[in-house]
Amino acid sequence: MDFWDFLQRWSPYSLALLYVWLSSALAVAYLHTKQKYWLDWQPFLGLGLFVTLVLLPLNPERFSVFNIVFITLLLAPVLGVIYYRRLPTGPTKRKNNPRPSHPHLLDVLLFRNPARTDKDTDRTEAESSVQPDHKRESTRWYMALGLVTTTTALCTTVFLAGIGLRMCEWLDTSLARSGCIRQFTYNGAIQSIAFSPDGQLVAFGGSRHTTEIWNVSDNNRVRTLSGHSNWVAQIAFSPDGSILATASWDRTVQLWRADTGAVLLTLELKDEYGLLPITHMAYSPDGKMLAVISRGTVDRAIWLWRVEDGSLVRKVDAFSNALAFSPDSTTLVATNQYGDLTFTDITTGNLTRTIDMHGAAPWQVWVSPDGKQIAAYSGKVLYILAADTGATIKEIEIIEPFSLPAGISPNWEYFTASGSTLEGQQLAVWGIRDGTLIKSWLASKHTPYDLTFAPDSKSIGVATSWEIARVWRVP
């Protein structure tokens, strides 16, 4: 993460501390002088604090605009104090009181009271037996220096904490210690991640409404795809790597040329009730069709689109959590409302058969490269089934705290899942052949939203909720 991203991440919280301090200083000024002028600035500070802590996190893409608002609201009280300080002073509503209407904020913070008359000053100095003038002045300035130092420390604490957190993240990615091969940054939460078929590129997108493509070998950003109006929730490369499909919470799917970033097609999933949310997406192995799961309030279905012209092949009514294509792209395997696996003929759209999962309700489904086996994961158990008969070949129990997200390597040798512990988010890898746990390790301090294996099955890409995507070496 570069300096600008770092500043964008942490400056709102430091500004919030500064707002709190300045608001307290104005409150002290009011209590010291009993002039309501100081209270007139409290709404401005409250508005600045609201914008800082509420509006900016909800709208990170508006940072530049909000930053101008922050600076304006931050400087408004100071500029106001300077302005009133330069105005001619005059008596207040109290009779026979020649003090200025608006004392300078620095006078208040340095414990000077410009409201006192010369007679009051002479009487106070005559009656008191305190330190000499130069010592009293030194004491005031030392107190002011301490106040400024404390304020500076409070406003920089979050920055220092951010630097410390970055150091922890950097240490956590030490190649010798944890097996992290690459780390990528994204200015927001990352919802989905995918590798290109040749493994040279990795794409991820999320809360910034954009999708970024990075080169895995040299760790450089190739391009950024902008076009959605909401989170990018699903990403998939075509089998030949020429097209990148992105599905968003704005309920559209966009197809991009991976080499140029040009938009080829925009697909909208809608029915008579309006646009439908998209929860899952997958390419057929031949690259000719794109399957999308929609989950609306009334209409829940699987949509099959022809990639070449964006035409709708058919719509399969099904309550599904996940889907997968057979290697020959003729059959669609998905879950139904009863938690069973269904097989749909893509050519006719007919349901050919169903595998009873006995209430397991799989959340993710995979088909082996040879089409002979099917893997279904319920969040607690990984089922390996025979594709032709539906018989259970193996059941691998996934121990807590590991659950979702999860993935199977393309060579069907490894299974990985993520879980939350007190230390952070853990990753674990199991061997599918014997079902034994190979290794588990701390992958991040933040929640992983998605993970996937690289095409060579030698590394795992993990997308987290806090601006970071990492590629881990498979143990």
Short mmCIF file of C-alpha atoms in Angstrom, two decimals:
data_model
loop_
_atom_site.label_atom_id
_atom_site.label_comp_id
_atom_site.label_asym_id
_atom_site.label_seq_id
_atom_site.Cartn_x
_atom_site.Cartn_y
_atom_site.Cartn_z
CA MET A 1 0.00 0.00 0.00
CA ASP A 2 1.42 3.38 -1.00
CA PHE A 3 1.45 6.50 1.16
CA TRP A 4 -1.74 7.93 -0.34
CA ASP A 5 -3.67 4.74 0.37
CA PHE A 6 -2.26 4.70 3.87
CA LEU A 7 -3.24 8.34 4.43
CA GLN A 8 -6.71 7.66 3.04
CA ARG A 9 -7.11 4.74 5.39
CA TRP A 10 -6.04 6.40 8.64
CA SER A 11 -6.53 10.17 8.29
CA PRO A 12 -10.29 10.10 9.11
CA TYR A 13 -9.60 8.62 12.54
CA SER A 14 -6.82 11.06 13.29
CA LEU A 15 -9.04 13.92 12.17
CA ALA A 16 -11.74 12.58 14.46
CA LEU A 17 -9.36 12.81 17.41
CA LEU A 18 -8.46 16.33 16.38
CA TYR A 19 -12.15 17.23 16.19
CA VAL A 20 -12.70 15.90 19.70
CA TRP A 21 -9.75 17.85 21.05
CA LEU A 22 -10.75 21.11 19.36
CA SER A 23 -14.33 20.71 20.55
CA SER A 24 -13.08 20.24 24.10
CA ALA A 25 -10.87 23.30 23.76
CA LEU A 26 -13.86 25.39 22.67
CA ALA A 27 -15.87 24.06 25.60
CA VAL A 28 -13.06 25.12 27.96
CA ALA A 29 -13.00 28.53 26.30
CA TYR A 30 -16.72 28.91 26.93
CA LEU A 31 -16.42 27.89 30.58
CA HIS A 32 -13.52 30.31 31.06
CA THR A 33 -15.05 33.35 29.39
CA LYS A 34 -18.79 32.62 29.63
CA GLN A 35 -19.26 33.79 26.04
CA LYS A 36 -21.57 31.75 23.84
CA TYR A 37 -19.51 32.63 20.80
CA TRP A 38 -17.43 29.51 21.40
CA LEU A 39 -20.51 27.28 21.44
CA ASP A 40 -21.45 28.47 17.95
CA TRP A 41 -18.67 26.30 16.53
CA GLN A 42 -19.84 23.06 18.19
CA PRO A 43 -22.34 22.17 15.39
CA PHE A 44 -19.58 22.51 12.82
CA LEU A 45 -17.37 20.15 14.77
CA GLY A 46 -20.22 17.71 15.24
CA LEU A 47 -20.93 17.74 11.53
CA GLY A 48 -17.26 17.16 10.79
CA LEU A 49 -17.14 14.26 13.23
CA PHE A 50 -20.25 12.71 11.65
CA VAL A 51 -18.82 13.04 8.15
CA THR A 52 -15.51 11.60 9.31
CA LEU A 53 -16.77 8.52 11.14
CA VAL A 54 -20.02 7.71 9.27
CA LEU A 55 -20.18 9.07 5.75
CA LEU A 56 -16.61 8.35 4.70
CA PRO A 57 -16.57 4.63 5.66
CA LEU A 58 -19.90 4.18 3.87
CA ASN A 59 -18.70 6.03 0.76
CA PRO A 60 -14.95 5.47 0.41
CA GLU A 61 -15.05 6.40 -3.26
CA ARG A 62 -15.95 9.97 -2.23
CA PHE A 63 -12.72 10.45 -0.31
CA SER A 64 -11.47 13.44 -2.31
CA VAL A 65 -14.71 15.37 -1.82
CA PHE A 66 -14.95 14.52 1.85
CA ASN A 67 -11.31 15.40 2.41
CA ILE A 68 -12.04 18.94 1.23
CA VAL A 69 -14.99 19.05 3.61
CA PHE A 70 -12.76 17.83 6.46
CA ILE A 71 -10.16 20.51 5.87
CA THR A 72 -12.82 23.22 5.60
CA LEU A 73 -14.59 22.17 8.79
CA LEU A 74 -11.27 21.79 10.57
CA LEU A 75 -10.03 25.26 9.62
CA ALA A 76 -13.37 27.04 10.07
CA PRO A 77 -13.10 27.52 13.87
CA VAL A 78 -9.47 28.58 13.64
CA LEU A 79 -10.16 31.04 10.84
CA GLY A 80 -13.16 32.31 12.75
CA VAL A 81 -11.09 32.94 15.86
CA ILE A 82 -8.47 34.79 13.84
CA TYR A 83 -11.16 36.83 12.11
CA TYR A 84 -12.82 37.93 15.34
CA ARG A 85 -9.44 38.62 16.89
CA ARG A 86 -8.73 41.18 14.19
CA LEU A 87 -12.08 42.93 14.63
CA PRO A 88 -12.19 46.14 16.76
CA THR A 89 -13.00 45.23 20.32
CA GLY A 90 -15.95 46.72 22.09
CA PRO A 91 -17.92 46.39 25.30
CA THR A 92 -20.32 43.51 25.81
CA LYS A 93 -23.87 43.78 27.05
CA ARG A 94 -22.61 43.93 30.62
CA LYS A 95 -22.26 47.50 31.79
CA ASN A 96 -18.87 49.03 32.47
CA ASN A 97 -16.97 46.03 31.17
CA PRO A 98 -14.32 47.06 28.63
CA ARG A 99 -13.18 43.51 27.85
CA PRO A 100 -13.17 42.35 24.20
CA SER A 101 -16.32 40.70 22.91
CA HIS A 102 -14.41 37.66 21.62
CA PRO A 103 -11.11 36.79 23.32
CA HIS A 104 -8.55 34.91 21.30
CA LEU A 105 -8.53 31.14 21.74
CA LEU A 106 -4.81 31.21 22.52
CA ASP A 107 -5.45 33.64 25.36
CA VAL A 108 -7.87 31.16 26.87
CA LEU A 109 -5.62 28.14 26.40
CA LEU A 110 -2.65 30.02 27.90
CA PHE A 111 -4.78 30.89 30.93
CA ARG A 112 -4.82 34.57 30.15
CA ASN A 113 -8.05 36.43 30.82
CA PRO A 114 -8.37 39.46 28.57
CA ALA A 115 -11.60 40.30 30.36
CA ARG A 116 -9.74 41.65 33.34
CA THR A 117 -9.29 45.40 33.54
CA ASP A 118 -6.00 47.03 34.41
CA LYS A 119 -7.39 47.76 37.87
CA ASP A 120 -8.24 44.10 38.40
CA THR A 121 -4.77 43.13 37.25
CA ASP A 122 -3.05 45.55 39.64
CA ARG A 123 -5.19 44.38 42.55
CA THR A 124 -4.55 40.71 41.80
CA GLU A 125 -0.80 41.19 41.58
CA ALA A 126 -0.74 43.22 44.78
CA GLU A 127 -2.79 40.75 46.80
CA SER A 128 -1.11 37.56 45.63
CA SER A 129 2.26 36.31 46.73
CA VAL A 130 2.86 34.00 43.83
CA GLN A 131 5.95 33.60 41.68
CA PRO A 132 7.48 36.53 39.77
CA ASP A 133 6.06 37.50 36.38
CA HIS A 134 8.70 35.72 34.32
CA LYS A 135 8.19 32.47 36.24
CA ARG A 136 4.42 32.68 35.87
CA GLU A 137 4.85 33.31 32.15
CA SER A 138 7.24 30.37 31.83
CA THR A 139 4.77 28.15 33.65
CA ARG A 140 2.02 29.16 31.21
CA TRP A 141 4.15 28.45 28.21
CA TYR A 142 5.24 25.08 29.58
CA MET A 143 1.63 24.17 30.15
CA ALA A 144 0.77 25.30 26.63
CA LEU A 145 3.67 23.25 25.29
CA GLY A 146 2.41 20.23 27.20
CA LEU A 147 -1.07 20.78 25.81
CA VAL A 148 0.23 20.98 22.25
CA THR A 149 2.43 17.92 22.76
CA THR A 150 -0.47 15.90 24.17
CA THR A 151 -2.70 16.94 21.28
CA THR A 152 -0.06 16.00 18.75
CA ALA A 153 0.42 12.61 20.40
CA LEU A 154 -3.31 11.92 20.37
CA CYS A 155 -3.66 12.88 16.72
CA THR A 156 -0.70 10.75 15.66
CA THR A 157 -1.50 7.70 17.77
CA VAL A 158 -3.72 6.22 15.08
CA PHE A 159 -1.03 6.84 12.47
CA LEU A 160 1.55 5.09 14.64
CA ALA A 161 -0.88 2.25 15.31
CA GLY A 162 -1.46 1.96 11.57
CA ILE A 163 2.27 1.76 10.97
CA GLY A 164 2.57 -0.92 13.62
CA LEU A 165 -0.28 -2.86 12.05
CA ARG A 166 1.40 -2.60 8.67
CA MET A 167 4.59 -3.93 10.21
CA CYS A 168 2.66 -6.88 11.62
CA GLU A 169 1.15 -7.51 8.21
CA TRP A 170 4.59 -7.32 6.63
CA LEU A 171 6.04 -9.74 9.16
CA ASP A 172 3.08 -12.02 8.62
CA THR A 173 3.98 -12.31 4.94
CA SER A 174 7.61 -13.28 5.48
CA LEU A 175 8.37 -15.98 2.91
CA ALA A 176 10.53 -17.95 5.30
CA ARG A 177 7.97 -17.90 8.09
CA SER A 178 4.54 -18.34 6.55
CA GLY A 179 4.86 -19.27 2.88
CA CYS A 180 3.24 -16.12 1.44
CA ILE A 181 4.38 -15.80 -2.16
CA ARG A 182 2.66 -12.56 -3.15
CA GLN A 183 0.62 -9.79 -1.55
CA PHE A 184 -1.65 -7.40 -3.42
CA THR A 185 -3.44 -4.31 -2.14
CA TYR A 186 -6.91 -3.06 -2.95
CA ASN A 187 -8.41 0.14 -1.68
CA GLY A 188 -11.30 -1.54 0.11
CA ALA A 189 -12.71 -4.92 1.09
CA ILE A 190 -12.08 -7.69 -1.46
CA GLN A 191 -15.12 -9.84 -2.16
CA SER A 192 -13.89 -12.24 -4.88
CA ILE A 193 -10.62 -13.46 -6.39
CA ALA A 194 -9.75 -15.56 -9.46
CA PHE A 195 -6.64 -16.73 -11.36
CA SER A 196 -6.30 -16.66 -15.13
CA PRO A 197 -6.08 -20.16 -16.71
CA ASP A 198 -2.32 -19.80 -17.27
CA GLY A 199 -1.78 -18.62 -13.68
CA GLN A 200 0.02 -15.45 -14.79
CA LEU A 201 -2.73 -13.05 -13.72
CA VAL A 202 -4.91 -12.69 -10.66
CA ALA A 203 -8.08 -10.59 -10.59
CA PHE A 204 -10.00 -9.40 -7.55
CA GLY A 205 -12.73 -6.87 -6.83
CA GLY A 206 -14.91 -5.64 -4.01
CA SER A 207 -16.19 -2.56 -2.24
CA ARG A 208 -14.57 -0.02 -4.56
CA HIS A 209 -16.91 -1.19 -7.36
CA THR A 210 -13.84 -1.98 -9.44
CA THR A 211 -11.89 -5.06 -10.49
CA GLU A 212 -8.11 -5.03 -10.52
CA ILE A 213 -5.90 -7.35 -12.57
CA TRP A 214 -2.37 -7.98 -11.29
CA ASN A 215 0.60 -9.84 -12.68
CA VAL A 216 1.54 -12.63 -10.29
CA SER A 217 5.16 -12.95 -11.42
CA ASP A 218 6.27 -9.31 -11.03
CA ASN A 219 3.56 -8.18 -8.55
CA ASN A 220 2.48 -5.21 -10.70
CA ARG A 221 -1.03 -3.95 -11.39
CA VAL A 222 -1.94 -4.55 -15.04
CA ARG A 223 -5.22 -2.60 -15.20
CA THR A 224 -8.31 -1.56 -13.30
CA LEU A 225 -11.81 -2.27 -14.64
CA SER A 226 -14.43 0.32 -13.67
CA GLY A 227 -18.07 0.09 -14.66
CA HIS A 228 -20.17 -1.32 -11.83
CA SER A 229 -22.11 0.85 -9.42
CA ASN A 230 -21.84 -1.48 -6.42
CA TRP A 231 -19.61 -4.16 -4.92
CA VAL A 232 -18.01 -6.65 -7.28
CA ALA A 233 -19.16 -9.95 -5.78
CA GLN A 234 -18.11 -12.65 -8.31
CA ILE A 235 -15.21 -12.94 -10.78
CA ALA A 236 -14.50 -15.65 -13.36
CA PHE A 237 -12.02 -16.00 -16.24
CA SER A 238 -13.09 -17.76 -19.42
CA PRO A 239 -11.28 -21.10 -20.00
CA ASP A 240 -9.01 -19.51 -22.63
CA GLY A 241 -8.33 -16.45 -20.42
CA SER A 242 -9.48 -13.93 -23.03
CA ILE A 243 -12.63 -12.77 -21.20
CA LEU A 244 -13.17 -11.78 -17.60
CA ALA A 245 -16.70 -11.86 -16.21
CA THR A 246 -17.58 -9.74 -13.17
CA ALA A 247 -20.89 -9.92 -11.29
CA SER A 248 -21.85 -7.08 -9.00
CA TRP A 249 -24.34 -6.23 -6.30
CA ASP A 250 -25.76 -3.77 -8.81
CA ARG A 251 -27.30 -6.97 -10.29
CA THR A 252 -25.47 -6.93 -13.58
CA VAL A 253 -22.76 -9.06 -15.15
CA GLN A 254 -20.13 -7.43 -17.32
CA LEU A 255 -17.84 -9.24 -19.76
CA TRP A 256 -14.44 -7.61 -20.33
CA ARG A 257 -11.56 -8.25 -22.68
CA ALA A 258 -8.82 -9.34 -20.32
CA ASP A 259 -6.02 -7.90 -22.50
CA THR A 260 -7.47 -4.43 -23.09
CA GLY A 261 -10.12 -3.94 -20.40
CA ALA A 262 -12.81 -3.12 -22.98
CA VAL A 263 -16.42 -3.97 -22.10
CA LEU A 264 -17.88 -6.59 -24.42
CA LEU A 265 -21.33 -7.19 -22.94
CA THR A 266 -23.47 -6.17 -20.00
CA LEU A 267 -26.04 -8.68 -18.80
CA GLU A 268 -28.96 -7.72 -16.56
CA LEU A 269 -30.83 -10.36 -14.60
CA LYS A 270 -34.39 -9.18 -14.10
CA ASP A 271 -37.92 -10.46 -13.92
CA GLU A 272 -41.28 -8.80 -13.47
CA TYR A 273 -40.24 -7.70 -9.98
CA GLY A 274 -37.08 -5.94 -11.17
CA LEU A 275 -33.38 -6.69 -11.11
CA LEU A 276 -32.20 -9.78 -9.26
CA PRO A 277 -29.16 -10.18 -6.96
CA ILE A 278 -26.35 -12.50 -8.13
CA THR A 279 -24.83 -14.99 -5.71
CA HIS A 280 -22.71 -17.35 -7.84
CA MET A 281 -21.20 -17.51 -11.32
CA ALA A 282 -19.23 -20.04 -13.39
CA TYR A 283 -18.01 -20.56 -16.97
CA SER A 284 -18.67 -23.76 -18.86
CA PRO A 285 -15.45 -25.69 -19.67
CA ASP A 286 -15.88 -25.01 -23.41
CA GLY A 287 -16.20 -21.28 -22.69
CA LYS A 288 -19.46 -20.91 -24.62
CA MET A 289 -21.85 -20.38 -21.71
CA LEU A 290 -21.93 -18.50 -18.44
CA ALA A 291 -24.09 -19.75 -15.58
CA VAL A 292 -25.33 -17.32 -12.95
CA ILE A 293 -27.36 -17.97 -9.81
CA SER A 294 -29.89 -15.28 -8.90
CA ARG A 295 -31.65 -15.13 -5.59
CA GLY A 296 -34.56 -12.71 -5.60
CA THR A 297 -37.39 -12.37 -3.14
CA VAL A 298 -39.73 -14.41 -5.34
CA ASP A 299 -37.76 -15.61 -8.34
CA ARG A 300 -34.73 -17.82 -7.63
CA ALA A 301 -33.12 -19.44 -10.64
CA ILE A 302 -30.03 -20.40 -12.62
CA TRP A 303 -29.50 -18.36 -15.77
CA LEU A 304 -27.53 -19.70 -18.72
CA TRP A 305 -26.14 -17.07 -21.08
CA ARG A 306 -24.39 -17.51 -24.41
CA VAL A 307 -21.09 -15.64 -24.10
CA GLU A 308 -20.72 -14.95 -27.82
CA ASP A 309 -23.74 -12.66 -28.19
CA GLY A 310 -25.09 -12.32 -24.63
CA SER A 311 -28.34 -14.12 -25.44
CA LEU A 312 -30.19 -16.07 -22.76
CA VAL A 313 -30.04 -19.81 -23.47
CA ARG A 314 -32.47 -20.77 -20.75
CA LYS A 315 -33.53 -20.13 -17.20
CA VAL A 316 -33.65 -23.05 -14.77
CA ASP A 317 -35.93 -22.48 -11.80
CA ALA A 318 -34.00 -23.72 -8.79
CA PHE A 319 -33.20 -22.73 -5.24
CA SER A 320 -29.43 -23.17 -5.51
CA ASN A 321 -26.38 -22.21 -3.48
CA ALA A 322 -23.69 -23.45 -5.88
CA LEU A 323 -23.22 -24.96 -9.31
CA ALA A 324 -20.61 -26.69 -11.46
CA PHE A 325 -20.37 -27.86 -15.07
CA SER A 326 -19.46 -31.33 -16.22
CA PRO A 327 -16.15 -31.47 -18.17
CA ASP A 328 -18.02 -31.90 -21.48
CA SER A 329 -20.23 -28.82 -20.77
CA THR A 330 -23.44 -30.82 -21.27
CA THR A 331 -24.62 -31.14 -17.67
CA LEU A 332 -25.11 -28.61 -14.90
CA VAL A 333 -24.72 -29.85 -11.32
CA ALA A 334 -26.37 -27.67 -8.67
CA THR A 335 -28.11 -27.78 -5.32
CA ASN A 336 -31.85 -27.45 -4.81
CA GLN A 337 -34.11 -26.19 -2.02
CA TYR A 338 -33.91 -29.53 -0.24
CA GLY A 339 -30.12 -29.54 -0.12
CA ASP A 340 -29.76 -32.30 -2.73
CA LEU A 341 -27.68 -32.31 -5.91
CA THR A 342 -29.51 -31.95 -9.21
CA PHE A 343 -28.30 -32.77 -12.74
CA THR A 344 -29.74 -30.65 -15.55
CA ASP A 345 -29.22 -31.28 -19.25
CA ILE A 346 -28.04 -27.97 -20.70
CA THR A 347 -29.31 -28.74 -24.21
CA THR A 348 -32.90 -29.50 -23.21
CA GLY A 349 -33.09 -27.92 -19.76
CA ASN A 350 -34.56 -31.12 -18.32
CA LEU A 351 -33.73 -32.46 -14.89
CA THR A 352 -32.07 -35.83 -15.49
CA ARG A 353 -31.50 -37.08 -11.95
CA THR A 354 -31.01 -36.13 -8.30
CA ILE A 355 -28.55 -37.26 -5.63
CA ASP A 356 -30.06 -37.33 -2.14
CA MET A 357 -27.63 -35.65 0.28
CA HIS A 358 -29.78 -36.55 3.31
CA GLY A 359 -30.11 -32.97 4.46
CA ALA A 360 -26.41 -32.10 4.17
CA ALA A 361 -27.27 -28.96 2.10
CA PRO A 362 -23.95 -28.36 0.31
CA TRP A 363 -22.77 -24.81 -0.06
CA GLN A 364 -20.13 -25.56 -2.68
CA VAL A 365 -19.94 -28.14 -5.48
CA TRP A 366 -17.08 -29.28 -7.75
CA VAL A 367 -16.77 -31.82 -10.55
CA SER A 368 -13.48 -33.67 -11.08
CA PRO A 369 -11.55 -33.07 -14.35
CA ASP A 370 -12.40 -36.57 -15.57
CA GLY A 371 -16.07 -36.17 -14.63
CA LYS A 372 -16.11 -39.34 -12.52
CA GLN A 373 -16.38 -37.73 -9.11
CA ILE A 374 -18.32 -34.91 -7.48
CA ALA A 375 -17.31 -33.06 -4.33
CA ALA A 376 -19.93 -31.38 -2.17
CA TYR A 377 -19.02 -29.32 0.90
CA SER A 378 -21.56 -28.53 3.61
CA GLY A 379 -19.32 -26.40 5.79
CA LYS A 380 -18.56 -29.32 8.11
CA VAL A 381 -18.07 -32.35 5.87
CA LEU A 382 -16.53 -32.75 2.42
CA TYR A 383 -18.38 -35.48 0.50
CA ILE A 384 -16.67 -37.26 -2.39
CA LEU A 385 -19.36 -38.92 -4.54
CA ALA A 386 -19.39 -41.14 -7.61
CA ALA A 387 -20.79 -39.07 -10.46
CA ASP A 388 -22.58 -41.98 -12.17
CA THR A 389 -24.24 -43.62 -9.17
CA GLY A 390 -24.17 -40.92 -6.50
CA ALA A 391 -22.62 -43.33 -4.02
CA THR A 392 -20.50 -41.81 -1.28
CA ILE A 393 -16.84 -42.66 -1.83
CA LYS A 394 -15.42 -40.74 1.08
CA GLU A 395 -16.41 -38.32 3.82
CA ILE A 396 -13.78 -35.93 5.17
CA GLU A 397 -14.78 -34.25 8.40
CA ILE A 398 -13.56 -30.66 8.58
CA ILE A 399 -12.70 -29.85 12.16
CA GLU A 400 -13.65 -26.58 13.75
CA PRO A 401 -13.09 -23.69 13.41
CA PHE A 402 -12.67 -24.26 9.65
CA SER A 403 -15.72 -23.72 7.51
CA LEU A 404 -16.16 -21.26 4.61
CA PRO A 405 -14.83 -20.13 2.19
CA ALA A 406 -13.31 -23.34 0.83
CA GLY A 407 -11.84 -24.74 -2.37
CA ILE A 408 -10.49 -27.82 -4.15
CA SER A 409 -7.28 -27.83 -6.15
CA PRO A 410 -7.64 -28.42 -9.92
CA ASN A 411 -5.69 -31.69 -9.66
CA TRP A 412 -8.03 -32.85 -6.88
CA GLU A 413 -5.23 -33.52 -4.41
CA TYR A 414 -5.92 -30.77 -1.87
CA PHE A 415 -8.87 -29.21 -0.10
CA THR A 416 -8.60 -25.92 1.77
CA ALA A 417 -10.91 -24.04 4.13
CA SER A 418 -10.72 -20.99 6.36
CA GLY A 419 -11.66 -20.47 9.97
CA SER A 420 -11.65 -17.79 12.65
CA THR A 421 -9.62 -18.10 15.86
CA LEU A 422 -8.51 -15.74 18.61
CA GLU A 423 -5.23 -15.20 16.79
CA GLY A 424 -6.89 -14.37 13.47
CA GLN A 425 -8.03 -16.10 10.32
CA GLN A 426 -6.50 -19.54 9.82
CA LEU A 427 -6.07 -21.50 6.61
CA ALA A 428 -5.86 -25.28 6.51
CA VAL A 429 -5.09 -27.80 3.78
CA TRP A 430 -6.25 -31.43 3.74
CA GLY A 431 -5.19 -34.26 1.45
CA ILE A 432 -8.22 -35.57 -0.43
CA ARG A 433 -6.84 -39.09 -0.88
CA ASP A 434 -6.40 -39.89 2.80
CA GLY A 435 -8.41 -37.03 4.35
CA THR A 436 -5.63 -36.01 6.73
CA LEU A 437 -4.89 -32.46 7.78
CA ILE A 438 -1.61 -31.48 6.14
CA LYS A 439 -1.07 -28.04 7.65
CA SER A 440 -2.83 -25.01 9.12
CA TRP A 441 -1.42 -21.53 9.52
CA LEU A 442 -2.36 -17.95 10.32
CA ALA A 443 -3.29 -16.34 7.01
CA SER A 444 -4.56 -12.93 8.07
CA LYS A 445 -5.85 -10.82 10.91
CA HIS A 446 -8.94 -10.08 8.81
CA THR A 447 -11.89 -12.09 7.55
CA PRO A 448 -11.34 -13.91 4.23
CA TYR A 449 -14.22 -13.39 1.81
CA ASP A 450 -13.04 -15.73 -0.95
CA LEU A 451 -10.25 -18.14 -1.84
CA THR A 452 -9.22 -20.17 -4.85
CA PHE A 453 -6.44 -22.45 -6.01
CA ALA A 454 -4.05 -21.46 -8.76
CA PRO A 455 -4.31 -23.55 -11.97
CA ASP A 456 -1.11 -25.44 -11.12
CA SER A 457 -2.54 -26.42 -7.67
CA LYS A 458 0.66 -25.15 -6.02
CA SER A 459 -0.70 -21.98 -4.45
CA ILE A 460 -3.88 -20.50 -2.95
CA GLY A 461 -5.23 -16.99 -3.50
CA VAL A 462 -7.11 -15.48 -0.56
CA ALA A 463 -9.17 -12.27 -0.59
CA THR A 464 -9.68 -10.53 2.76
CA SER A 465 -12.04 -7.89 4.12
CA TRP A 466 -9.22 -5.41 4.64
CA GLU A 467 -7.55 -4.30 1.41
CA ILE A 468 -5.27 -7.32 1.06
CA ALA A 469 -5.17 -10.32 -1.28
CA ARG A 470 -2.45 -12.89 -0.77
CA VAL A 471 -1.10 -15.90 -2.59
CA TRP A 472 0.08 -18.73 -0.35
CA ARG A 473 2.25 -21.66 -1.24
CA VAL A 474 0.48 -24.98 -0.75
CA PRO A 475 2.41 -26.97 1.89
#
